Amino acid sequence: MNPQSQTILPASAPDADPSVPVSARLAARAEVDRADALRPNTLRTGPDERGRFGIFGGRFVAETLMPLILELDQAYEAAKADPGFRQELDFYLKDYVGRPSPLWHARRLSAELGGAQVYLKREELNHTGSHKLNNVMGQILLARRMGRTRIIAETGAGQHGVATATVCALFGLQCVIYMGATDVERQKPNVFRMRLLGAEVHAVSTGAGTLKDSMNEAMRDWVANVHDTYYLIGTVAGPHPYPAMVRDFQCVIGDEARVQMQEAEGRLPDVVVAAVGGGSNAMGIFHPFLDDPAVELIGVEAAGRGLDSGEQAASISRGRPGVLHGNRTYLLQDDHGQITEAHSISAGLDYPGIGPEHAWLHDIGRAQYVGITDDEALAAFQLCTRTEGIIPALECAHALAHVAKIAPAMRPDQIILMNLSGRGDKDIFTVAERLGVSL
Amino acid sequence: MSRIAARFAVLRAENRGALIPFLEAGDPDLATAEAILRGMPDAGADLIEIGVPFTDPMADGPIIQAASKRGLAAGATLGRTLEMVARFRAVDADTPVVLMGYLNPIDSYGPARFCADAAAAGVDGLIVVDLPSEEADLLEADAHAHGLDIIRLVAPTTADARLPLVLNGSSGFIYYVSITGVTGTRSASDADLAAALPRLRAVTDLPVAIGFGIRSPAQAASAVRIADGAVVASSLIETLARSLDAQGHAGPDTVRLVLDQVRMLADGVRDARTREIVA
């Protein structure tokens, strides 16, 4: 498929009329999306029946798990086709998660950068403080439909773990969270939150004790507890159907942002920017814009101490395709196919892979992936806090740093939409330490 | 006839099951692992399974994870593992060797080049843990072109309806994963195993080996009374790990201790079908 051949949404798009309520416009948008999906020249129909986006994705799991993956796929397809499932999800998204999240015109930040207008999609205002709950809410309802009583999850920064522990508390389900020992140390507030919420938190000390290792351990738990356990993956990675399912649940971000952008500016943004670890917040905001070729999509990977420092987490910029955690994607690996350790100041980006659909969007040139270092992210963290009164998570501080790079070279009538995917309260200890302040 | 088929034919004629011991390449160092491999046939190994170290062994428990880590630290790679098999093959023409590992090192090596090199080195079969039937086309044609058997895992979660798909394209033998879980953690009951085997026998004539959770000579003996082979991995690795010094280096008795245990397991397996079962 050629990204240049996409249709541009006509000016009379059903989601463009500000006199119609947001919910009605979202419904109209959904109609357009369904119609788009039937046309061959859309980038939004993936994956194929084998769970692949081009050469990426797939289902690379041990035979013990394969029947479970297939069962999950069927259950998800059935839920998607059931209007009752959508209704139930919408109810919880509105009254529990707190959606829709606002779109904020960051005027002081825009003025300070002296170029494009910067709009922030305020996902950090969701319950639990990040975009993670969008996906978790969808999957927990699915797990309940499937009759599962024990929920397991991996977590890096702890945002996905907190979101998972939260819905388990809400529905009275047993919750076990795997978290790398290094991350347990640098994200203490989230560990305490998870335990308060009733979750068992296991510190994983294999490897570097980060997100990759917690995912290995979660898969080992799943294979040993197949009869009652649901593995609630937090990002757009893993074996099919996870990348597609998590994306679908996160698309609410971009669906809302499209409508809100039309409302605020009467047009779509010129650029959409989001941080990418596994890539769920980025996919959630990118996907509804895939078929708008005039909208540039930029994913920001963690360049750690520099893209060529050997200490980074930029799978696309510095990795090559391989297979890990159930899918083919770009991976940080050595010449022998051994996975190398990622590094980032941000625990949520500290992962040597990326979701397979991102790998595909990179290969076909629809999205661009750039790197931002620890230091650049740290500076952007302070910039946003100082100019907007919003303390961003270190993950999205990477996206902010890229916005700060490109905005000054753009015209004041151009628009950057950025996904502010999480709040930074959890990171104040890390930031204080880096700034030489003892708390 | 492949080396694996030939070996199972001999075993069938002698009415005994196969002992399939496991070693991890490069664990605790390249030379010690090779010495263990060389000694295994004399100690009673009928087939040998060699683990190829990987940084993220998702289906393995702590014991084999540690072995994998030691192997990597010692410099084991897929290429060096093939070199070790080639040297073994120069002195042992008959004992089948099966490589067990994860897909990414093979993918990185290049599936076609890997299958050619593995066959040339004298490898007989491949068990690729994270390559289910749905993705098998990645390796199958190259493996079969070079006479390598693809040995599939069948698990307790594999429903009868799924068995034909899983067994299609598999050869050599079937590896029955006796528990839902990772390696070296728990054992299946004799009753569970006895119930599982008829499911497989109904749909395949290939020999069936049981793995995951077989630790003792008695467990290995039980396994070969109902199946055609028993794979023993974690308990051999534990013996090896216990023999290492504080720095993780091989001790003076490392090779002997592992091979002694292989000998005891082989004794348990050898006359398991003819010996009276003592309650």
XYZ file of C-alpha atoms in Angstrom:
718
model
C 0.000 0.000 0.000
C 1.238 3.443 -0.862
C 0.692 6.031 1.846
C 0.600 8.749 -0.803
C -2.553 7.289 -2.323
C -4.787 7.941 0.671
C -8.002 9.862 0.480
C -8.220 13.092 2.432
C -11.290 13.548 4.535
C -13.602 16.032 2.780
C -14.380 19.376 4.445
C -17.918 18.163 5.037
C -16.702 15.377 7.293
C -19.373 14.388 9.804
C -17.097 15.108 12.726
C -16.378 18.691 11.669
C -19.601 20.434 12.726
C -19.130 22.004 16.177
C -22.885 22.413 16.700
C -23.279 18.641 17.000
C -22.448 17.082 20.430
C -19.100 15.276 20.741
C -20.716 11.874 21.226
C -22.790 12.217 18.053
C -19.749 13.331 16.115
C -17.733 10.414 17.429
C -20.496 8.094 16.267
C -20.464 9.764 12.850
C -16.703 9.434 12.777
C -17.030 5.731 13.568
C -19.329 5.391 10.555
C -16.719 7.024 8.342
C -14.044 4.756 9.809
C -16.113 1.678 9.078
C -16.621 2.869 5.518
C -12.874 3.568 5.246
C -12.117 0.062 6.363
C -14.023 -1.309 3.386
C -11.974 0.684 0.918
C -8.717 -0.826 -0.259
C -6.706 2.376 0.048
C -6.702 2.637 3.813
C -3.859 1.891 6.175
C -6.263 1.052 8.976
C -7.319 -2.485 8.108
C -4.315 -4.367 9.509
C -3.348 -6.854 10.660
C -4.042 -9.681 8.216
C -5.536 -13.008 9.308
C -2.120 -14.179 10.531
C -1.823 -11.135 12.735
C 0.746 -9.494 10.502
C 1.387 -5.894 9.540
C 3.527 -6.403 6.450
C 6.296 -8.716 7.682
C 5.791 -7.679 11.315
C 3.603 -9.104 14.080
C 2.514 -12.746 14.057
C 2.067 -15.285 16.841
C 5.429 -16.573 18.024
C 4.536 -18.342 21.254
C 5.043 -21.817 22.694
C 2.402 -24.404 21.843
C 1.092 -24.352 25.429
C -0.022 -20.754 24.909
C -1.144 -21.023 21.302
C -4.655 -22.341 22.068
C -5.102 -19.497 24.557
C -4.080 -16.882 22.022
C -6.550 -18.316 19.528
C -9.299 -18.355 22.158
C -8.537 -14.739 23.030
C -8.696 -13.781 19.373
C -12.141 -15.368 19.029
C -13.398 -13.809 22.250
C -12.193 -10.374 21.166
C -13.792 -10.685 17.728
C -17.071 -11.699 19.373
C -16.894 -8.768 21.810
C -16.195 -6.322 18.986
C -19.280 -7.524 17.169
C -21.442 -7.186 20.281
C -22.958 -3.685 20.727
C -23.440 -4.519 24.414
C -19.676 -4.751 24.879
C -19.132 -1.333 23.323
C -21.894 0.163 25.467
C -20.438 -1.279 28.632
C -16.958 0.002 27.714
C -18.304 3.468 26.882
C -20.023 3.623 30.246
C -16.829 2.886 32.161
C -14.722 5.147 29.931
C -17.009 8.079 30.660
C -17.917 7.638 34.305
C -14.877 5.817 35.677
C -11.927 6.763 33.466
C -13.235 10.308 33.011
C -13.309 10.536 29.222
C -13.261 12.418 26.988
C -9.928 13.911 27.989
C -9.500 17.597 27.110
C -7.432 18.997 24.272
C -5.348 21.845 25.669
C -3.918 24.681 23.616
C -0.542 25.192 25.304
C -0.285 28.914 24.605
C 2.649 29.814 26.864
C 4.639 26.811 25.682
C 3.825 27.693 22.059
C 4.838 31.338 22.647
C 8.078 30.328 24.343
C 8.974 28.019 21.466
C 8.048 30.790 19.040
C 6.592 28.817 16.171
C 3.758 26.331 15.721
C 0.726 26.159 17.997
C 1.114 23.224 20.382
C -1.958 21.285 21.471
C -1.710 18.700 24.231
C -4.091 15.756 24.398
C -4.512 15.505 28.147
C -4.374 11.744 28.726
C -2.645 12.381 32.040
C -6.033 13.544 33.361
C -7.519 10.078 33.058
C -8.095 8.165 36.269
C -4.737 6.676 37.389
C -2.897 9.408 35.541
C -2.147 8.009 32.120
C -3.575 6.626 28.881
C -3.083 3.090 30.211
C -6.583 2.793 31.651
C -8.185 3.042 28.168
C -6.742 -0.332 27.214
C -6.986 -1.911 30.631
C -10.694 -1.092 30.872
C -11.339 -2.758 27.522
C -9.340 -5.851 28.346
C -10.745 -6.307 31.848
C -14.266 -6.336 30.435
C -13.096 -8.933 27.932
C -11.448 -11.015 30.676
C -14.726 -10.954 32.592
C -16.642 -12.084 29.513
C -14.150 -14.934 29.219
C -14.715 -15.937 32.837
C -11.126 -15.358 33.947
C -10.629 -14.662 37.655
C -6.902 -14.023 37.930
C -5.248 -11.139 36.090
C -1.520 -10.826 35.456
C 0.364 -7.945 33.873
C 3.855 -6.648 33.244
C 4.763 -3.082 33.979
C 7.713 -0.756 33.381
C 7.080 2.664 34.873
C 4.248 1.168 36.871
C 1.501 3.064 35.042
C 0.117 -0.065 33.402
C 0.498 -1.978 36.667
C -1.410 0.689 38.567
C -4.141 0.785 35.924
C -4.453 -3.006 36.020
C -4.489 -3.146 39.820
C -7.142 -0.436 39.767
C -9.635 -2.304 37.591
C -8.956 -5.517 39.514
C -9.954 -3.648 42.665
C -13.001 -2.296 40.873
C -14.165 -5.761 39.811
C -12.810 -7.777 42.737
C -10.335 -9.851 40.722
C -7.025 -11.295 41.861
C -4.118 -9.271 40.456
C -0.450 -10.182 40.059
C 1.979 -7.606 38.635
C 5.479 -8.384 37.361
C 7.878 -5.471 37.528
C 11.631 -5.379 36.976
C 13.634 -4.990 40.194
C 15.354 -1.880 38.787
C 11.968 -0.350 38.026
C 10.600 -1.268 41.468
C 13.447 0.804 42.854
C 12.978 3.847 40.617
C 9.168 3.856 40.673
C 8.496 3.331 44.388
C 5.315 5.442 44.545
C 3.647 3.274 41.893
C 4.713 0.064 43.653
C 3.084 1.329 46.840
C -0.050 2.301 44.889
C -0.348 -1.162 43.364
C -0.002 -2.812 46.763
C -2.624 -0.467 48.256
C -4.923 -1.501 45.434
C -4.547 -5.106 46.520
C -2.139 -6.352 43.861
C 0.732 -8.719 44.460
C 3.844 -7.072 43.009
C 6.695 -9.405 42.053
C 10.110 -7.814 41.572
C 11.858 -9.553 38.672
C 15.625 -9.621 39.045
C 16.611 -11.525 35.901
C 18.328 -9.537 33.136
C 18.572 -5.818 33.838
C 15.382 -5.960 35.882
C 13.334 -3.816 33.511
C 10.248 -4.101 31.303
C 11.590 -6.895 29.040
C 12.277 -9.115 32.038
C 8.889 -8.456 33.591
C 7.260 -9.472 30.287
C 9.252 -12.753 30.240
C 8.129 -13.490 33.773
C 4.483 -12.661 33.045
C 4.548 -15.086 30.105
C 6.018 -17.780 32.371
C 3.233 -17.195 34.881
C 0.607 -17.381 32.137
C 1.906 -20.680 30.791
C 1.764 -22.131 34.317
C -1.736 -20.841 35.106
C -3.628 -21.191 31.865
C -6.861 -22.410 33.425
C -7.912 -19.221 35.228
C -5.486 -16.490 34.210
C -5.829 -13.602 31.791
C -2.615 -11.904 30.647
C -3.399 -8.214 30.327
C -0.645 -6.816 28.088
C -0.169 -3.077 28.415
C 1.166 -2.124 25.030
C 0.682 -2.698 21.305
C 3.113 -5.637 21.319
C 3.014 -9.368 22.008
C 1.405 -12.108 19.943
C -1.659 -11.376 17.816
C -4.342 -10.266 18.758
C -2.710 -8.062 21.427
C -1.168 -5.414 19.121
C -4.461 -4.889 17.278
C -6.643 -5.155 20.371
C -4.611 -2.727 22.480
C -4.501 -0.334 19.523
C -8.281 -0.519 19.135
C -8.805 0.305 22.804
C -6.312 3.195 22.617
C -7.774 4.671 19.419
C -10.227 6.589 21.574
C -7.344 9.068 22.062
C -6.997 9.900 18.377
C -10.725 9.646 17.673
C -11.439 12.290 20.291
C -8.463 14.429 19.303
C -9.639 14.594 15.673
C -13.021 15.896 16.718
C -11.585 18.299 19.287
C -9.000 19.598 16.811
C -11.740 20.348 14.287
C -13.653 22.110 17.010
C -10.685 24.217 18.109
C -9.073 25.043 14.773
C -11.497 23.844 12.123
C -8.865 21.575 10.673
C -6.547 18.668 11.367
C -3.061 19.159 12.854
C 0.036 19.367 10.648
C 2.052 17.092 12.897
C 1.166 14.523 15.558
C 3.922 13.690 18.054
C 3.983 10.947 20.691
C 6.563 9.066 22.736
C 7.151 5.411 21.845
C 8.257 2.585 24.108
C 6.078 -0.354 23.156
C 4.012 2.332 21.481
C 0.435 2.190 22.785
C -0.109 5.898 23.403
C 1.466 6.727 20.045
C -0.607 4.147 18.186
C -3.753 5.375 19.917
C -3.263 8.907 18.650
C -1.670 8.013 15.267
C -4.114 5.429 14.012
C -7.152 7.673 13.437
C -4.877 9.950 11.336
C -3.239 7.207 9.229
C -5.427 7.943 6.228
C -4.797 11.689 6.326
C -1.532 11.953 4.368
C -1.209 15.657 5.107
C -0.850 14.859 8.804
C 2.751 14.040 9.618
C 3.199 11.385 12.331
C 6.319 11.373 14.502
C 7.120 8.737 17.127
C 9.790 9.656 19.640
C 12.036 6.864 20.887
C 14.275 7.101 23.931
C 17.848 7.805 22.831
C 19.088 7.401 26.429
C 22.619 8.735 26.679
C 22.682 9.256 22.899
C 21.670 7.130 19.903
C 25.268 5.960 19.435
C 26.194 5.711 23.101
C 25.257 2.039 23.310
C 22.836 3.025 26.084
C 19.514 3.754 24.438
C 16.075 2.247 23.832
C 15.584 3.281 20.185
C 14.514 -0.002 18.563
C 13.709 1.492 15.182
C 16.670 3.872 14.955
C 19.231 1.362 16.210
C 17.617 -2.078 16.007
C 16.797 -4.568 13.277
C 13.864 -6.943 12.745
C 13.694 -10.067 14.875
C 11.291 -12.064 17.047
C 10.666 -11.501 20.753
C 7.649 -11.721 23.059
C 5.415 -13.248 20.441
C 5.909 -10.850 17.549
C 8.313 -9.906 14.787
C 9.420 -6.319 15.088
C 12.462 -4.054 15.357
C 14.633 -5.196 18.255
C 17.837 -4.115 19.898
C 20.016 -7.189 19.430
C 23.599 -8.235 18.838
C 25.030 -9.962 15.756
C 23.992 -13.357 17.150
C 20.334 -12.517 17.706
C 20.717 -12.063 21.461
C 18.560 -9.237 22.805
C 20.564 -6.344 24.220
C 19.581 -4.253 27.211
C 17.777 -1.008 26.593
C 18.488 2.130 28.553
C 16.321 5.135 29.260
C 15.811 7.543 32.134
C 12.155 6.683 31.657
C 11.173 3.239 32.893
C 8.208 3.162 30.516
C 10.415 3.486 27.421
C 13.104 1.108 28.656
C 12.262 -1.745 26.278
C 14.361 -3.226 23.423
C 11.384 -3.637 21.054
C 8.434 -1.725 19.653
C 4.911 -2.666 18.609
C 4.813 -4.397 15.191
C 2.433 -1.905 13.620
C 4.920 0.877 14.352
C 7.626 -1.221 12.680
C 5.386 -1.446 9.629
C 4.484 2.268 9.630
C 8.204 2.995 9.727
C 8.976 0.618 6.858
C 6.268 2.025 4.572
C 7.267 5.574 5.499
C 3.904 6.614 6.925
C 5.353 7.524 10.307
C 8.776 8.845 11.196
C 10.693 7.768 14.306
C 13.266 9.992 15.993
C 15.363 9.805 19.166
C 15.455 12.086 22.214
C 18.106 11.741 24.917
C 17.650 11.563 28.693
C 18.987 15.104 29.051
C 16.708 16.535 26.370
C 13.712 14.868 28.010
C 14.724 16.237 31.383
C 14.894 19.777 29.977
C 11.475 19.390 28.330
C 10.042 18.024 31.573
C 10.991 21.296 33.254
C 9.907 23.448 30.318
C 6.369 22.054 30.300
C 6.090 22.250 34.068
C 7.250 25.877 34.094
C 5.205 27.178 31.148
C 1.977 25.192 31.401
C 1.713 24.132 35.029
C 1.591 20.531 33.887
C 4.138 18.041 35.225
C 4.491 15.477 32.436
C 5.637 11.886 32.808
C 9.240 11.373 31.698
C 7.876 9.195 28.876
C 5.982 12.071 27.271
C 8.739 14.524 28.156
C 10.534 12.793 25.247
C 7.709 13.784 22.912
C 7.744 17.310 24.358
C 11.473 17.576 23.701
C 10.906 16.774 20.048
C 8.079 19.294 19.879
C 10.508 21.858 21.303
C 12.925 20.980 18.497
C 10.520 21.282 15.576
C 8.038 23.965 16.691
C 10.396 26.963 16.362
C 10.972 26.192 12.666
C 7.238 26.065 11.939
C 4.838 28.936 11.199
C 2.497 30.253 13.926
C -0.519 29.083 11.901
C 0.734 25.500 11.913
C -0.402 23.003 14.514
C 1.371 20.293 16.473
C -0.801 17.805 18.343
C 1.074 16.000 21.093
C -0.088 13.159 23.270
C 0.556 14.065 26.883
C 0.090 10.451 27.861
C 0.875 10.549 31.576
C 1.476 12.753 34.552
C 4.908 13.063 36.111
C 4.256 12.742 39.836
C 5.774 9.250 39.766
C 8.997 10.677 38.289
C 9.786 13.466 40.725
C 12.302 11.323 42.625
C 14.176 10.422 39.436
C 14.145 14.026 38.258
C 15.228 15.380 41.659
C 18.149 12.967 41.713
C 19.218 14.006 38.208
C 19.007 17.663 39.201
C 21.078 17.019 42.303
C 18.255 17.729 44.740
C 17.753 15.403 47.696
C 14.128 14.933 48.753
C 16.402 -43.268 7.241
C 17.279 -40.325 9.477
C 19.495 -40.875 12.489
C 16.509 -40.197 14.768
C 14.252 -42.699 13.002
C 17.055 -45.274 12.961
C 17.661 -44.875 16.673
C 13.980 -45.239 17.575
C 13.754 -48.328 15.317
C 16.602 -49.974 17.232
C 15.007 -49.049 20.563
C 11.676 -50.449 19.457
C 13.338 -53.721 18.440
C 14.934 -53.916 21.901
C 11.631 -52.969 23.576
C 13.045 -50.084 25.522
C 12.501 -46.347 25.721
C 14.956 -43.579 24.931
C 16.790 -41.555 27.514
C 17.229 -38.052 26.108
C 19.460 -35.995 28.403
C 19.845 -32.258 27.919
C 22.817 -29.974 28.128
C 23.061 -26.244 27.560
C 25.739 -25.188 25.077
C 28.553 -23.298 26.795
C 27.387 -24.150 30.311
C 29.403 -23.539 32.429
C 32.056 -23.011 29.743
C 32.542 -24.149 26.155
C 35.031 -26.953 26.940
C 33.109 -28.437 29.880
C 29.843 -28.473 27.941
C 31.619 -30.248 25.080
C 33.135 -32.792 27.468
C 29.659 -33.540 28.853
C 28.314 -33.944 25.325
C 31.160 -36.321 24.399
C 30.575 -38.445 27.501
C 26.803 -38.745 27.186
C 26.548 -41.658 24.724
C 28.746 -43.895 26.883
C 26.777 -42.868 29.955
C 23.612 -44.152 28.303
C 22.127 -41.295 26.298
C 20.073 -42.608 23.375
C 19.484 -39.167 21.876
C 20.943 -35.857 23.051
C 19.209 -32.526 23.306
C 21.382 -29.408 23.256
C 19.958 -26.114 24.448
C 21.046 -23.043 22.519
C 21.368 -20.126 24.940
C 19.069 -17.148 24.510
C 18.788 -13.953 26.525
C 15.021 -14.315 26.961
C 14.094 -17.973 27.483
C 10.389 -17.412 28.057
C 9.388 -21.067 28.391
C 12.120 -21.917 30.861
C 12.166 -21.865 34.627
C 14.980 -20.474 36.817
C 17.314 -23.492 36.434
C 17.592 -23.397 32.657
C 17.464 -19.586 32.647
C 20.619 -19.676 34.758
C 22.222 -22.240 32.434
C 21.403 -20.041 29.459
C 22.962 -17.060 31.167
C 26.148 -18.994 31.979
C 26.317 -20.230 28.400
C 26.026 -16.722 27.004
C 28.606 -15.393 29.443
C 30.963 -18.162 28.303
C 30.556 -17.027 24.695
C 28.184 -19.698 23.376
C 26.505 -18.701 20.112
C 24.500 -20.624 17.570
C 27.597 -20.827 15.342
C 29.799 -22.186 18.128
C 27.101 -24.683 19.072
C 27.152 -26.036 15.516
C 30.965 -26.269 15.648
C 30.675 -28.295 18.860
C 28.188 -30.671 17.230
C 30.485 -31.077 14.205
C 33.381 -32.105 16.462
C 31.086 -34.524 18.303
C 29.868 -35.955 15.009
C 33.461 -36.700 13.990
C 33.692 -39.210 16.853
C 30.052 -40.384 17.082
C 28.231 -41.134 13.859
C 25.056 -42.573 15.381
C 23.718 -40.704 18.416
C 21.041 -38.275 17.246
C 21.484 -34.654 18.289
C 18.542 -32.284 18.597
C 18.919 -28.542 19.103
C 16.381 -26.831 21.309
C 16.114 -23.071 21.452
C 14.263 -19.919 20.572
C 13.642 -18.461 17.163
C 15.524 -15.183 17.223
C 19.107 -16.522 17.081
C 18.060 -18.721 14.115
C 16.236 -15.828 12.492
C 19.317 -13.667 12.928
C 21.620 -16.387 11.500
C 19.245 -16.723 8.542
C 16.935 -19.783 8.437
C 18.257 -21.156 5.122
C 21.924 -20.759 6.016
C 21.255 -22.141 9.491
C 19.550 -25.296 8.210
C 22.381 -25.932 5.748
C 25.068 -25.416 8.400
C 23.203 -27.423 11.051
C 22.770 -30.393 8.714
C 26.420 -30.192 7.674
C 27.463 -30.164 11.337
C 25.480 -33.335 11.982
C 22.425 -31.934 13.749
C 19.391 -34.177 13.283
C 16.421 -32.249 14.582
C 15.209 -28.846 15.726
C 12.893 -27.856 18.541
C 12.085 -24.173 18.270
C 10.048 -23.316 21.327
C 8.446 -20.111 20.084
C 7.708 -21.299 16.555
C 4.201 -22.800 16.640
C 2.631 -24.523 13.630
C 1.027 -21.247 12.592
C 4.466 -19.735 11.930
C 6.323 -22.892 10.926
C 6.632 -21.968 7.232
C 9.533 -19.773 8.285
C 11.745 -22.825 8.776
C 9.981 -25.910 7.482
C 11.006 -25.966 3.833
C 14.676 -25.279 4.584
C 14.749 -27.826 7.398
C 13.226 -30.579 5.288
C 15.415 -29.727 2.298
C 18.431 -30.423 4.493
C 17.000 -33.534 6.126
C 16.462 -31.928 9.524
C 13.514 -33.167 11.548
C 11.160 -30.523 12.953
C 10.153 -31.745 16.378
C 6.924 -30.192 17.561
C 5.832 -29.570 21.083
C 2.396 -30.799 22.079
C 1.004 -29.486 25.358
C -1.851 -30.456 27.674
C -3.624 -27.380 26.301
C -3.418 -28.686 22.731
C -6.979 -29.842 22.015
C -7.644 -32.965 19.930
C -9.034 -30.805 17.145
C -5.742 -28.943 16.952
C -3.479 -32.014 16.923
C -3.548 -32.636 13.150
C -2.401 -29.055 12.526
C 0.365 -29.331 15.112
C 1.567 -32.687 13.818
C 1.422 -31.751 10.145
C 5.004 -31.274 8.980
C 6.561 -32.670 12.126
C 8.980 -35.564 11.951
C 11.534 -37.399 14.099
C 9.484 -37.596 17.253
C 6.796 -35.698 19.139
C 7.824 -33.827 22.258
C 4.997 -33.998 24.768
C 5.231 -31.127 27.261
C 3.785 -32.939 30.236
C 2.727 -29.925 32.286
C 1.314 -26.489 31.683
C 4.245 -24.499 32.961
C 7.888 -23.684 32.444
C 10.760 -26.155 32.629
C 11.966 -27.579 35.913
C 9.096 -26.471 38.099
C 6.686 -29.342 38.606
C 5.899 -32.856 37.423
C 2.862 -34.422 35.827
C 1.176 -37.333 37.586
C 1.386 -40.806 36.056
C -2.379 -40.666 35.632
C -2.216 -37.430 33.627
C 0.490 -38.874 31.400
C -1.373 -42.129 30.918
C -4.420 -40.152 29.798
C -2.425 -37.939 27.437
C -0.654 -40.590 25.422
C -3.645 -42.271 23.765
C -4.641 -38.855 22.348
C -1.312 -38.706 20.545
C -1.156 -42.368 19.552
C -4.523 -41.971 17.868
C -3.210 -39.405 15.427
C 0.471 -40.174 14.875
C 2.847 -43.077 14.388
C 5.820 -40.946 15.357
C 7.597 -41.797 18.608
C 6.563 -39.663 21.576
C 9.041 -38.344 24.125
C 7.879 -36.789 27.367
C 9.619 -33.764 28.793
C 9.241 -31.046 31.476
C 9.206 -32.323 35.068
C 11.107 -35.619 34.697
C 13.785 -35.536 37.361
C 14.496 -38.971 38.837
C 15.342 -42.396 37.386
C 11.939 -43.593 38.661
C 10.104 -40.766 36.860
C 12.070 -41.449 33.692
C 11.179 -45.139 33.990
C 7.468 -44.319 34.379
C 7.636 -42.092 31.342
C 9.113 -44.730 29.042
C 6.591 -47.320 30.171
C 3.917 -45.292 28.390
C 5.957 -43.242 25.925
C 8.967 -43.822 23.670
C 11.383 -41.507 25.384
C 12.058 -39.324 28.413
C 13.774 -35.936 28.273
C 15.648 -34.941 31.427
C 16.962 -31.402 31.605
C 16.596 -29.281 34.731
C 17.716 -31.937 37.215
C 20.942 -32.512 35.235
C 21.531 -28.754 35.108
C 20.979 -28.598 38.860
C 23.662 -31.227 39.378
C 25.991 -29.227 37.170
C 25.187 -25.963 38.958
C 25.866 -27.522 42.365
C 29.334 -28.614 41.228
C 30.452 -25.096 40.273
C 32.747 -23.016 42.466
C 31.776 -19.659 43.936
C 32.774 -17.868 40.717
C 30.584 -20.186 38.654
C 33.535 -22.081 37.154
C 33.486 -25.827 36.571
C 34.711 -27.861 39.510
C 37.009 -30.897 39.188
C 34.014 -33.265 39.271
C 31.510 -31.341 37.144
C 31.658 -33.599 34.075
C 31.752 -36.805 36.117
C 28.812 -35.809 38.356
C 26.582 -34.959 35.389
C 27.517 -38.143 33.532
C 27.022 -40.256 36.684
C 23.495 -38.930 36.864
C 22.926 -39.686 33.175
C 24.103 -43.250 33.949
C 21.607 -43.602 36.802
C 18.803 -42.278 34.633
C 19.811 -44.664 31.850
C 19.739 -47.584 34.304
C 16.235 -46.539 35.314
C 15.075 -46.340 31.715
C 16.887 -49.384 30.296
C 14.818 -52.201 31.764
C 11.802 -50.123 32.798
C 9.402 -52.057 30.586
C 10.543 -55.523 31.594
C 11.189 -54.979 35.294
C 8.425 -55.666 37.794
C 7.024 -52.423 39.091
C 7.729 -52.341 42.804
C 5.033 -50.437 44.591
